[in-house]
Amino acid sequence: MVLKKPELEEHLLNNIFFDTCVYHQPGINLLLDVVPNKNILFASEMIGAVHDIDPRTGFYFDDTKRYIEAADISAEDKHQIYEGNARRVFPRLDARLKAKGL
């Protein structure tokens, strides 16, 4: 029986978003390999919320921006993850920011 629905991945990825609150580079790289960039929103804990420092790197685990910066993606993809996707997903937020000239 044909349900006339889009492919599962296409259907789900129009409604599901992932954040970057992943505390190591291999996890971010996997996220970026598996999930389309249009479905990824930047997220982090408040700096200092996770009090542990990664002994391999010397950085706090919750410094998630550095993982995106180190990822092998374009500047445009980084912009979309940091800001563009959130503005698209939250249009009222985008409107308020635009009203403030941001």
PDB file of N, CA and C in Angstrom:
ATOM      1  N   MET A   1       0.845  -1.170   0.000  1.00  0.00           N
ATOM      2  CA  MET A   1       0.000   0.000   0.000  1.00  0.00           C
ATOM      3  C   MET A   1       0.900   1.245   0.000  1.00  0.00           C
ATOM      4  N   VAL A   2       0.602   2.200  -0.835  1.00  0.00           N
ATOM      5  CA  VAL A   2       1.360   3.439  -0.941  1.00  0.00           C
ATOM      6  C   VAL A   2       0.661   4.512  -0.121  1.00  0.00           C
ATOM      7  N   LEU A   3       1.404   5.150   0.770  1.00  0.00           N
ATOM      8  CA  LEU A   3       0.816   6.163   1.651  1.00  0.00           C
ATOM      9  C   LEU A   3       0.928   7.579   1.089  1.00  0.00           C
ATOM     10  N   LYS A   4       1.603   7.722  -0.032  1.00  0.00           N
ATOM     11  CA  LYS A   4       1.774   9.029  -0.671  1.00  0.00           C
ATOM     12  C   LYS A   4       2.400  10.051   0.271  1.00  0.00           C
ATOM     13  N   LYS A   5       3.356   9.600   1.034  1.00  0.00           N
ATOM     14  CA  LYS A   5       4.116  10.467   1.934  1.00  0.00           C
ATOM     15  C   LYS A   5       5.516  10.629   1.358  1.00  0.00           C
ATOM     16  N   PRO A   6       6.190  11.717   1.667  1.00  0.00           N
ATOM     17  CA  PRO A   6       7.590  11.839   1.220  1.00  0.00           C
ATOM     18  C   PRO A   6       8.461  10.809   1.921  1.00  0.00           C
ATOM     19  N   GLU A   7       9.665  10.634   1.393  1.00  0.00           N
ATOM     20  CA  GLU A   7      10.617   9.738   2.040  1.00  0.00           C
ATOM     21  C   GLU A   7      10.755  10.137   3.499  1.00  0.00           C
ATOM     22  N   LEU A   8      10.978   9.163   4.357  1.00  0.00           N
ATOM     23  CA  LEU A   8      11.035   9.403   5.794  1.00  0.00           C
ATOM     24  C   LEU A   8      12.040  10.503   6.149  1.00  0.00           C
ATOM     25  N   GLU A   9      13.262  10.424   5.589  1.00  0.00           N
ATOM     26  CA  GLU A   9      14.275  11.429   5.905  1.00  0.00           C
ATOM     27  C   GLU A   9      13.808  12.830   5.514  1.00  0.00           C
ATOM     28  N   GLU A  10      13.214  12.937   4.334  1.00  0.00           N
ATOM     29  CA  GLU A  10      12.738  14.249   3.864  1.00  0.00           C
ATOM     30  C   GLU A  10      11.609  14.761   4.749  1.00  0.00           C
ATOM     31  N   HIS A  11      10.702  13.886   5.104  1.00  0.00           N
ATOM     32  CA  HIS A  11       9.558  14.269   5.930  1.00  0.00           C
ATOM     33  C   HIS A  11      10.007  14.694   7.332  1.00  0.00           C
ATOM     34  N   LEU A  12      10.868  13.903   7.937  1.00  0.00           N
ATOM     35  CA  LEU A  12      11.331  14.208   9.293  1.00  0.00           C
ATOM     36  C   LEU A  12      12.218  15.446   9.334  1.00  0.00           C
ATOM     37  N   LEU A  13      13.102  15.592   8.364  1.00  0.00           N
ATOM     38  CA  LEU A  13      14.059  16.687   8.411  1.00  0.00           C
ATOM     39  C   LEU A  13      13.425  18.039   8.135  1.00  0.00           C
ATOM     40  N   ASN A  14      12.165  18.072   7.802  1.00  0.00           N
ATOM     41  CA  ASN A  14      11.460  19.347   7.709  1.00  0.00           C
ATOM     42  C   ASN A  14      10.948  19.784   9.071  1.00  0.00           C
ATOM     43  N   ASN A  15      11.043  18.910  10.063  1.00  0.00           N
ATOM     44  CA  ASN A  15      10.463  19.189  11.378  1.00  0.00           C
ATOM     45  C   ASN A  15      11.400  18.933  12.554  1.00  0.00           C
ATOM     46  N   ILE A  16      12.589  18.440  12.303  1.00  0.00           N
ATOM     47  CA  ILE A  16      13.495  18.083  13.385  1.00  0.00           C
ATOM     48  C   ILE A  16      14.804  18.849  13.205  1.00  0.00           C
ATOM     49  N   PHE A  17      15.281  19.402  14.310  1.00  0.00           N
ATOM     50  CA  PHE A  17      16.529  20.148  14.286  1.00  0.00           C
ATOM     51  C   PHE A  17      17.439  19.614  15.386  1.00  0.00           C
ATOM     52  N   PHE A  18      18.724  19.699  15.140  1.00  0.00           N
ATOM     53  CA  PHE A  18      19.732  19.209  16.067  1.00  0.00           C
ATOM     54  C   PHE A  18      20.578  20.390  16.502  1.00  0.00           C
ATOM     55  N   ASP A  19      21.083  20.336  17.728  1.00  0.00           N
ATOM     56  CA  ASP A  19      21.955  21.427  18.160  1.00  0.00           C
ATOM     57  C   ASP A  19      23.391  20.940  18.302  1.00  0.00           C
ATOM     58  N   THR A  20      24.281  21.883  18.464  1.00  0.00           N
ATOM     59  CA  THR A  20      25.707  21.582  18.494  1.00  0.00           C
ATOM     60  C   THR A  20      26.244  21.413  19.905  1.00  0.00           C
ATOM     61  N   CYS A  21      25.405  21.112  20.858  1.00  0.00           N
ATOM     62  CA  CYS A  21      25.856  20.913  22.231  1.00  0.00           C
ATOM     63  C   CYS A  21      26.450  19.516  22.343  1.00  0.00           C
ATOM     64  N   VAL A  22      27.549  19.338  21.648  1.00  0.00           N
ATOM     65  CA  VAL A  22      28.299  18.088  21.609  1.00  0.00           C
ATOM     66  C   VAL A  22      29.709  18.443  22.057  1.00  0.00           C
ATOM     67  N   TYR A  23      30.245  17.696  22.973  1.00  0.00           N
ATOM     68  CA  TYR A  23      31.462  18.132  23.642  1.00  0.00           C
ATOM     69  C   TYR A  23      32.761  17.549  23.113  1.00  0.00           C
ATOM     70  N   HIS A  24      32.792  17.179  21.857  1.00  0.00           N
ATOM     71  CA  HIS A  24      34.069  16.798  21.279  1.00  0.00           C
ATOM     72  C   HIS A  24      33.998  16.853  19.760  1.00  0.00           C
ATOM     73  N   GLN A  25      35.162  17.054  19.138  1.00  0.00           N
ATOM     74  CA  GLN A  25      35.229  17.256  17.691  1.00  0.00           C
ATOM     75  C   GLN A  25      34.687  16.064  16.902  1.00  0.00           C
ATOM     76  N   PRO A  26      35.006  14.825  17.275  1.00  0.00           N
ATOM     77  CA  PRO A  26      34.451  13.708  16.496  1.00  0.00           C
ATOM     78  C   PRO A  26      32.916  13.698  16.497  1.00  0.00           C
ATOM     79  N   GLY A  27      32.294  14.085  17.610  1.00  0.00           N
ATOM     80  CA  GLY A  27      30.833  14.140  17.668  1.00  0.00           C
ATOM     81  C   GLY A  27      30.268  15.207  16.752  1.00  0.00           C
ATOM     82  N   ILE A  28      30.883  16.381  16.743  1.00  0.00           N
ATOM     83  CA  ILE A  28      30.441  17.458  15.838  1.00  0.00           C
ATOM     84  C   ILE A  28      30.643  17.026  14.393  1.00  0.00           C
ATOM     85  N   ASN A  29      31.784  16.414  14.097  1.00  0.00           N
ATOM     86  CA  ASN A  29      32.038  15.965  12.725  1.00  0.00           C
ATOM     87  C   ASN A  29      31.001  14.945  12.283  1.00  0.00           C
ATOM     88  N   LEU A  30      30.632  14.029  13.168  1.00  0.00           N
ATOM     89  CA  LEU A  30      29.608  13.042  12.839  1.00  0.00           C
ATOM     90  C   LEU A  30      28.264  13.729  12.595  1.00  0.00           C
ATOM     91  N   LEU A  31      27.904  14.659  13.472  1.00  0.00           N
ATOM     92  CA  LEU A  31      26.664  15.419  13.293  1.00  0.00           C
ATOM     93  C   LEU A  31      26.647  16.088  11.924  1.00  0.00           C
ATOM     94  N   LEU A  32      27.739  16.745  11.560  1.00  0.00           N
ATOM     95  CA  LEU A  32      27.809  17.455  10.282  1.00  0.00           C
ATOM     96  C   LEU A  32      27.806  16.502   9.093  1.00  0.00           C
ATOM     97  N   ASP A  33      28.295  15.290   9.281  1.00  0.00           N
ATOM     98  CA  ASP A  33      28.285  14.300   8.200  1.00  0.00           C
ATOM     99  C   ASP A  33      26.903  13.687   7.998  1.00  0.00           C
ATOM    100  N   VAL A  34      26.142  13.546   9.077  1.00  0.00           N
ATOM    101  CA  VAL A  34      24.877  12.811   9.029  1.00  0.00           C
ATOM    102  C   VAL A  34      23.671  13.723   8.812  1.00  0.00           C
ATOM    103  N   VAL A  35      23.689  14.881   9.428  1.00  0.00           N
ATOM    104  CA  VAL A  35      22.528  15.771   9.413  1.00  0.00           C
ATOM    105  C   VAL A  35      22.796  16.922   8.440  1.00  0.00           C
ATOM    106  N   PRO A  36      21.846  17.234   7.559  1.00  0.00           N
ATOM    107  CA  PRO A  36      22.053  18.392   6.682  1.00  0.00           C
ATOM    108  C   PRO A  36      22.247  19.665   7.510  1.00  0.00           C
ATOM    109  N   ASN A  37      23.150  20.524   7.059  1.00  0.00           N
ATOM    110  CA  ASN A  37      23.451  21.750   7.802  1.00  0.00           C
ATOM    111  C   ASN A  37      22.217  22.610   8.044  1.00  0.00           C
ATOM    112  N   LYS A  38      21.228  22.537   7.169  1.00  0.00           N
ATOM    113  CA  LYS A  38      20.016  23.347   7.362  1.00  0.00           C
ATOM    114  C   LYS A  38      19.210  22.903   8.584  1.00  0.00           C
ATOM    115  N   ASN A  39      19.549  21.760   9.149  1.00  0.00           N
ATOM    116  CA  ASN A  39      18.843  21.230  10.312  1.00  0.00           C
ATOM    117  C   ASN A  39      19.675  21.304  11.582  1.00  0.00           C
ATOM    118  N   ILE A  40      20.738  22.112  11.565  1.00  0.00           N
ATOM    119  CA  ILE A  40      21.613  22.221  12.725  1.00  0.00           C
ATOM    120  C   ILE A  40      21.577  23.649  13.252  1.00  0.00           C
ATOM    121  N   LEU A  41      21.335  23.783  14.547  1.00  0.00           N
ATOM    122  CA  LEU A  41      21.318  25.079  15.219  1.00  0.00           C
ATOM    123  C   LEU A  41      22.475  25.125  16.214  1.00  0.00           C
ATOM    124  N   PHE A  42      23.161  26.258  16.256  1.00  0.00           N
ATOM    125  CA  PHE A  42      24.246  26.396  17.215  1.00  0.00           C
ATOM    126  C   PHE A  42      23.687  26.406  18.625  1.00  0.00           C
ATOM    127  N   ALA A  43      24.370  25.718  19.521  1.00  0.00           N
ATOM    128  CA  ALA A  43      23.987  25.710  20.931  1.00  0.00           C
ATOM    129  C   ALA A  43      25.235  25.508  21.762  1.00  0.00           C
ATOM    130  N   SER A  44      25.191  26.037  22.940  1.00  0.00           N
ATOM    131  CA  SER A  44      26.269  25.809  23.888  1.00  0.00           C
ATOM    132  C   SER A  44      25.687  25.957  25.279  1.00  0.00           C
ATOM    133  N   GLU A  45      26.392  25.422  26.210  1.00  0.00           N
ATOM    134  CA  GLU A  45      26.059  25.697  27.592  1.00  0.00           C
ATOM    135  C   GLU A  45      26.598  27.087  27.889  1.00  0.00           C
ATOM    136  N   MET A  46      26.137  27.683  28.946  1.00  0.00           N
ATOM    137  CA  MET A  46      26.763  28.914  29.393  1.00  0.00           C
ATOM    138  C   MET A  46      28.209  28.557  29.720  1.00  0.00           C
ATOM    139  N   ILE A  47      29.138  29.338  29.219  1.00  0.00           N
ATOM    140  CA  ILE A  47      30.543  29.044  29.479  1.00  0.00           C
ATOM    141  C   ILE A  47      30.730  28.880  30.990  1.00  0.00           C
ATOM    142  N   GLY A  48      31.303  27.782  31.356  1.00  0.00           N
ATOM    143  CA  GLY A  48      31.522  27.481  32.766  1.00  0.00           C
ATOM    144  C   GLY A  48      30.475  26.561  33.364  1.00  0.00           C
ATOM    145  N   ALA A  49      29.404  26.267  32.613  1.00  0.00           N
ATOM    146  CA  ALA A  49      28.358  25.387  33.146  1.00  0.00           C
ATOM    147  C   ALA A  49      28.892  23.969  33.334  1.00  0.00           C
ATOM    148  N   VAL A  50      29.743  23.551  32.428  1.00  0.00           N
ATOM    149  CA  VAL A  50      30.420  22.266  32.555  1.00  0.00           C
ATOM    150  C   VAL A  50      31.829  22.606  33.028  1.00  0.00           C
ATOM    151  N   HIS A  51      32.128  22.309  34.261  1.00  0.00           N
ATOM    152  CA  HIS A  51      33.361  22.784  34.878  1.00  0.00           C
ATOM    153  C   HIS A  51      34.599  21.970  34.526  1.00  0.00           C
ATOM    154  N   ASP A  52      34.441  20.969  33.718  1.00  0.00           N
ATOM    155  CA  ASP A  52      35.584  20.115  33.420  1.00  0.00           C
ATOM    156  C   ASP A  52      36.326  20.589  32.182  1.00  0.00           C
ATOM    157  N   ILE A  53      37.611  20.413  32.219  1.00  0.00           N
ATOM    158  CA  ILE A  53      38.475  20.718  31.090  1.00  0.00           C
ATOM    159  C   ILE A  53      38.881  19.406  30.448  1.00  0.00           C
ATOM    160  N   ASP A  54      38.816  19.371  29.132  1.00  0.00           N
ATOM    161  CA  ASP A  54      39.232  18.191  28.386  1.00  0.00           C
ATOM    162  C   ASP A  54      40.748  18.068  28.533  1.00  0.00           C
ATOM    163  N   PRO A  55      41.234  17.000  29.159  1.00  0.00           N
ATOM    164  CA  PRO A  55      42.677  16.876  29.379  1.00  0.00           C
ATOM    165  C   PRO A  55      43.472  16.739  28.080  1.00  0.00           C
ATOM    166  N   ARG A  56      42.810  16.326  27.009  1.00  0.00           N
ATOM    167  CA  ARG A  56      43.512  16.178  25.737  1.00  0.00           C
ATOM    168  C   ARG A  56      43.752  17.519  25.054  1.00  0.00           C
ATOM    169  N   THR A  57      42.858  18.502  25.310  1.00  0.00           N
ATOM    170  CA  THR A  57      42.962  19.771  24.594  1.00  0.00           C
ATOM    171  C   THR A  57      43.290  20.956  25.486  1.00  0.00           C
ATOM    172  N   GLY A  58      42.940  20.864  26.775  1.00  0.00           N
ATOM    173  CA  GLY A  58      43.134  21.982  27.674  1.00  0.00           C
ATOM    174  C   GLY A  58      42.006  22.995  27.641  1.00  0.00           C
ATOM    175  N   PHE A  59      40.951  22.725  26.866  1.00  0.00           N
ATOM    176  CA  PHE A  59      39.794  23.618  26.764  1.00  0.00           C
ATOM    177  C   PHE A  59      38.626  23.043  27.558  1.00  0.00           C
ATOM    178  N   TYR A  60      37.746  23.931  28.001  1.00  0.00           N
ATOM    179  CA  TYR A  60      36.514  23.474  28.646  1.00  0.00           C
ATOM    180  C   TYR A  60      35.692  22.673  27.645  1.00  0.00           C
ATOM    181  N   PHE A  61      35.055  21.621  28.112  1.00  0.00           N
ATOM    182  CA  PHE A  61      34.207  20.804  27.249  1.00  0.00           C
ATOM    183  C   PHE A  61      33.087  21.621  26.617  1.00  0.00           C
ATOM    184  N   ASP A  62      32.559  22.610  27.355  1.00  0.00           N
ATOM    185  CA  ASP A  62      31.392  23.336  26.864  1.00  0.00           C
ATOM    186  C   ASP A  62      31.722  24.489  25.914  1.00  0.00           C
ATOM    187  N   ASP A  63      32.969  24.607  25.502  1.00  0.00           N
ATOM    188  CA  ASP A  63      33.347  25.613  24.514  1.00  0.00           C
ATOM    189  C   ASP A  63      33.052  25.051  23.124  1.00  0.00           C
ATOM    190  N   THR A  64      31.773  25.017  22.762  1.00  0.00           N
ATOM    191  CA  THR A  64      31.355  24.317  21.545  1.00  0.00           C
ATOM    192  C   THR A  64      31.625  25.094  20.261  1.00  0.00           C
ATOM    193  N   LYS A  65      31.810  26.391  20.343  1.00  0.00           N
ATOM    194  CA  LYS A  65      32.061  27.163  19.117  1.00  0.00           C
ATOM    195  C   LYS A  65      33.352  26.704  18.442  1.00  0.00           C
ATOM    196  N   ARG A  66      34.341  26.365  19.223  1.00  0.00           N
ATOM    197  CA  ARG A  66      35.612  25.964  18.621  1.00  0.00           C
ATOM    198  C   ARG A  66      35.470  24.696  17.781  1.00  0.00           C
ATOM    199  N   TYR A  67      34.506  23.842  18.114  1.00  0.00           N
ATOM    200  CA  TYR A  67      34.311  22.632  17.318  1.00  0.00           C
ATOM    201  C   TYR A  67      33.744  22.973  15.940  1.00  0.00           C
ATOM    202  N   ILE A  68      32.831  23.920  15.896  1.00  0.00           N
ATOM    203  CA  ILE A  68      32.278  24.348  14.602  1.00  0.00           C
ATOM    204  C   ILE A  68      33.365  25.041  13.794  1.00  0.00           C
ATOM    205  N   GLU A  69      34.152  25.886  14.454  1.00  0.00           N
ATOM    206  CA  GLU A  69      35.228  26.592  13.755  1.00  0.00           C
ATOM    207  C   GLU A  69      36.232  25.612  13.150  1.00  0.00           C
ATOM    208  N   ALA A  70      36.483  24.509  13.822  1.00  0.00           N
ATOM    209  CA  ALA A  70      37.465  23.530  13.341  1.00  0.00           C
ATOM    210  C   ALA A  70      36.891  22.571  12.301  1.00  0.00           C
ATOM    211  N   ALA A  71      35.583  22.563  12.137  1.00  0.00           N
ATOM    212  CA  ALA A  71      34.948  21.629  11.201  1.00  0.00           C
ATOM    213  C   ALA A  71      35.269  22.011   9.757  1.00  0.00           C
ATOM    214  N   ASP A  72      35.275  21.020   8.921  1.00  0.00           N
ATOM    215  CA  ASP A  72      35.568  21.219   7.497  1.00  0.00           C
ATOM    216  C   ASP A  72      34.284  21.565   6.751  1.00  0.00           C
ATOM    217  N   ILE A  73      33.773  22.770   7.017  1.00  0.00           N
ATOM    218  CA  ILE A  73      32.578  23.267   6.336  1.00  0.00           C
ATOM    219  C   ILE A  73      32.844  24.707   5.907  1.00  0.00           C
ATOM    220  N   SER A  74      32.039  25.188   4.989  1.00  0.00           N
ATOM    221  CA  SER A  74      32.256  26.527   4.439  1.00  0.00           C
ATOM    222  C   SER A  74      31.859  27.616   5.431  1.00  0.00           C
ATOM    223  N   ALA A  75      32.325  28.817   5.157  1.00  0.00           N
ATOM    224  CA  ALA A  75      31.945  29.979   5.976  1.00  0.00           C
ATOM    225  C   ALA A  75      30.438  30.184   5.921  1.00  0.00           C
ATOM    226  N   GLU A  76      29.826  29.953   4.779  1.00  0.00           N
ATOM    227  CA  GLU A  76      28.365  30.098   4.649  1.00  0.00           C
ATOM    228  C   GLU A  76      27.644  29.058   5.515  1.00  0.00           C
ATOM    229  N   ASP A  77      28.129  27.821   5.529  1.00  0.00           N
ATOM    230  CA  ASP A  77      27.522  26.794   6.386  1.00  0.00           C
ATOM    231  C   ASP A  77      27.650  27.176   7.857  1.00  0.00           C
ATOM    232  N   LYS A  78      28.811  27.714   8.243  1.00  0.00           N
ATOM    233  CA  LYS A  78      28.995  28.149   9.625  1.00  0.00           C
ATOM    234  C   LYS A  78      28.006  29.262   9.963  1.00  0.00           C
ATOM    235  N   HIS A  79      27.840  30.217   9.050  1.00  0.00           N
ATOM    236  CA  HIS A  79      26.886  31.309   9.285  1.00  0.00           C
ATOM    237  C   HIS A  79      25.470  30.753   9.470  1.00  0.00           C
ATOM    238  N   GLN A  80      25.098  29.794   8.647  1.00  0.00           N
ATOM    239  CA  GLN A  80      23.763  29.209   8.764  1.00  0.00           C
ATOM    240  C   GLN A  80      23.593  28.521  10.118  1.00  0.00           C
ATOM    241  N   ILE A  81      24.599  27.795  10.553  1.00  0.00           N
ATOM    242  CA  ILE A  81      24.524  27.096  11.840  1.00  0.00           C
ATOM    243  C   ILE A  81      24.498  28.094  12.991  1.00  0.00           C
ATOM    244  N   TYR A  82      25.339  29.112  12.934  1.00  0.00           N
ATOM    245  CA  TYR A  82      25.400  30.098  14.018  1.00  0.00           C
ATOM    246  C   TYR A  82      24.155  30.978  14.085  1.00  0.00           C
ATOM    247  N   GLU A  83      23.587  31.354  12.949  1.00  0.00           N
ATOM    248  CA  GLU A  83      22.536  32.364  12.952  1.00  0.00           C
ATOM    249  C   GLU A  83      21.400  32.106  11.970  1.00  0.00           C
ATOM    250  N   GLY A  84      21.741  31.827  10.741  1.00  0.00           N
ATOM    251  CA  GLY A  84      20.734  31.758   9.678  1.00  0.00           C
ATOM    252  C   GLY A  84      19.633  30.750   9.926  1.00  0.00           C
ATOM    253  N   ASN A  85      19.985  29.557  10.375  1.00  0.00           N
ATOM    254  CA  ASN A  85      18.969  28.531  10.613  1.00  0.00           C
ATOM    255  C   ASN A  85      18.024  28.930  11.738  1.00  0.00           C
ATOM    256  N   ALA A  86      18.557  29.523  12.794  1.00  0.00           N
ATOM    257  CA  ALA A  86      17.697  29.953  13.905  1.00  0.00           C
ATOM    258  C   ALA A  86      16.727  31.028  13.441  1.00  0.00           C
ATOM    259  N   ARG A  87      17.187  31.944  12.612  1.00  0.00           N
ATOM    260  CA  ARG A  87      16.293  32.987  12.095  1.00  0.00           C
ATOM    261  C   ARG A  87      15.192  32.389  11.218  1.00  0.00           C
ATOM    262  N   ARG A  88      15.524  31.346  10.480  1.00  0.00           N
ATOM    263  CA  ARG A  88      14.521  30.687   9.633  1.00  0.00           C
ATOM    264  C   ARG A  88      13.525  29.893  10.481  1.00  0.00           C
ATOM    265  N   VAL A  89      14.018  29.199  11.492  1.00  0.00           N
ATOM    266  CA  VAL A  89      13.168  28.361  12.333  1.00  0.00           C
ATOM    267  C   VAL A  89      12.305  29.211  13.271  1.00  0.00           C
ATOM    268  N   PHE A  90      12.831  30.344  13.690  1.00  0.00           N
ATOM    269  CA  PHE A  90      12.123  31.236  14.621  1.00  0.00           C
ATOM    270  C   PHE A  90      11.878  32.587  13.952  1.00  0.00           C
ATOM    271  N   PRO A  91      10.900  32.663  13.057  1.00  0.00           N
ATOM    272  CA  PRO A  91      10.694  33.903  12.293  1.00  0.00           C
ATOM    273  C   PRO A  91      10.342  35.114  13.156  1.00  0.00           C
ATOM    274  N   ARG A  92       9.685  34.916  14.284  1.00  0.00           N
ATOM    275  CA  ARG A  92       9.381  36.072  15.148  1.00  0.00           C
ATOM    276  C   ARG A  92      10.662  36.640  15.756  1.00  0.00           C
ATOM    277  N   LEU A  93      11.586  35.780  16.118  1.00  0.00           N
ATOM    278  CA  LEU A  93      12.885  36.245  16.596  1.00  0.00           C
ATOM    279  C   LEU A  93      13.593  37.022  15.485  1.00  0.00           C
ATOM    280  N   ASP A  94      13.585  36.482  14.286  1.00  0.00           N
ATOM    281  CA  ASP A  94      14.211  37.156  13.152  1.00  0.00           C
ATOM    282  C   ASP A  94      13.595  38.539  12.945  1.00  0.00           C
ATOM    283  N   ALA A  95      12.275  38.640  13.018  1.00  0.00           N
ATOM    284  CA  ALA A  95      11.610  39.931  12.828  1.00  0.00           C
ATOM    285  C   ALA A  95      12.025  40.925  13.905  1.00  0.00           C
ATOM    286  N   ARG A  96      12.109  40.475  15.142  1.00  0.00           N
ATOM    287  CA  ARG A  96      12.513  41.381  16.233  1.00  0.00           C
ATOM    288  C   ARG A  96      13.954  41.843  16.062  1.00  0.00           C
ATOM    289  N   LEU A  97      14.825  40.937  15.654  1.00  0.00           N
ATOM    290  CA  LEU A  97      16.218  41.316  15.424  1.00  0.00           C
ATOM    291  C   LEU A  97      16.337  42.302  14.275  1.00  0.00           C
ATOM    292  N   LYS A  98      15.605  42.059  13.197  1.00  0.00           N
ATOM    293  CA  LYS A  98      15.618  42.975  12.065  1.00  0.00           C
ATOM    294  C   LYS A  98      15.093  44.343  12.453  1.00  0.00           C
ATOM    295  N   ALA A  99      14.061  44.374  13.300  1.00  0.00           N
ATOM    296  CA  ALA A  99      13.511  45.648  13.753  1.00  0.00           C
ATOM    297  C   ALA A  99      14.547  46.449  14.543  1.00  0.00           C
ATOM    298  N   LYS A 100      15.495  45.752  15.163  1.00  0.00           N
ATOM    299  CA  LYS A 100      16.559  46.417  15.916  1.00  0.00           C
ATOM    300  C   LYS A 100      17.784  46.664  15.052  1.00  0.00           C
ATOM    301  N   GLY A 101      17.670  46.367  13.773  1.00  0.00           N
ATOM    302  CA  GLY A 101      18.791  46.577  12.861  1.00  0.00           C
ATOM    303  C   GLY A 101      19.862  45.516  12.923  1.00  0.00           C
ATOM    304  N   LEU A 102      19.515  44.371  13.456  1.00  0.00           N
ATOM    305  CA  LEU A 102      20.486  43.276  13.570  1.00  0.00           C
ATOM    306  C   LEU A 102      20.255  42.197  12.524  1.00  0.00           C
TER     307      LEU A 102
END
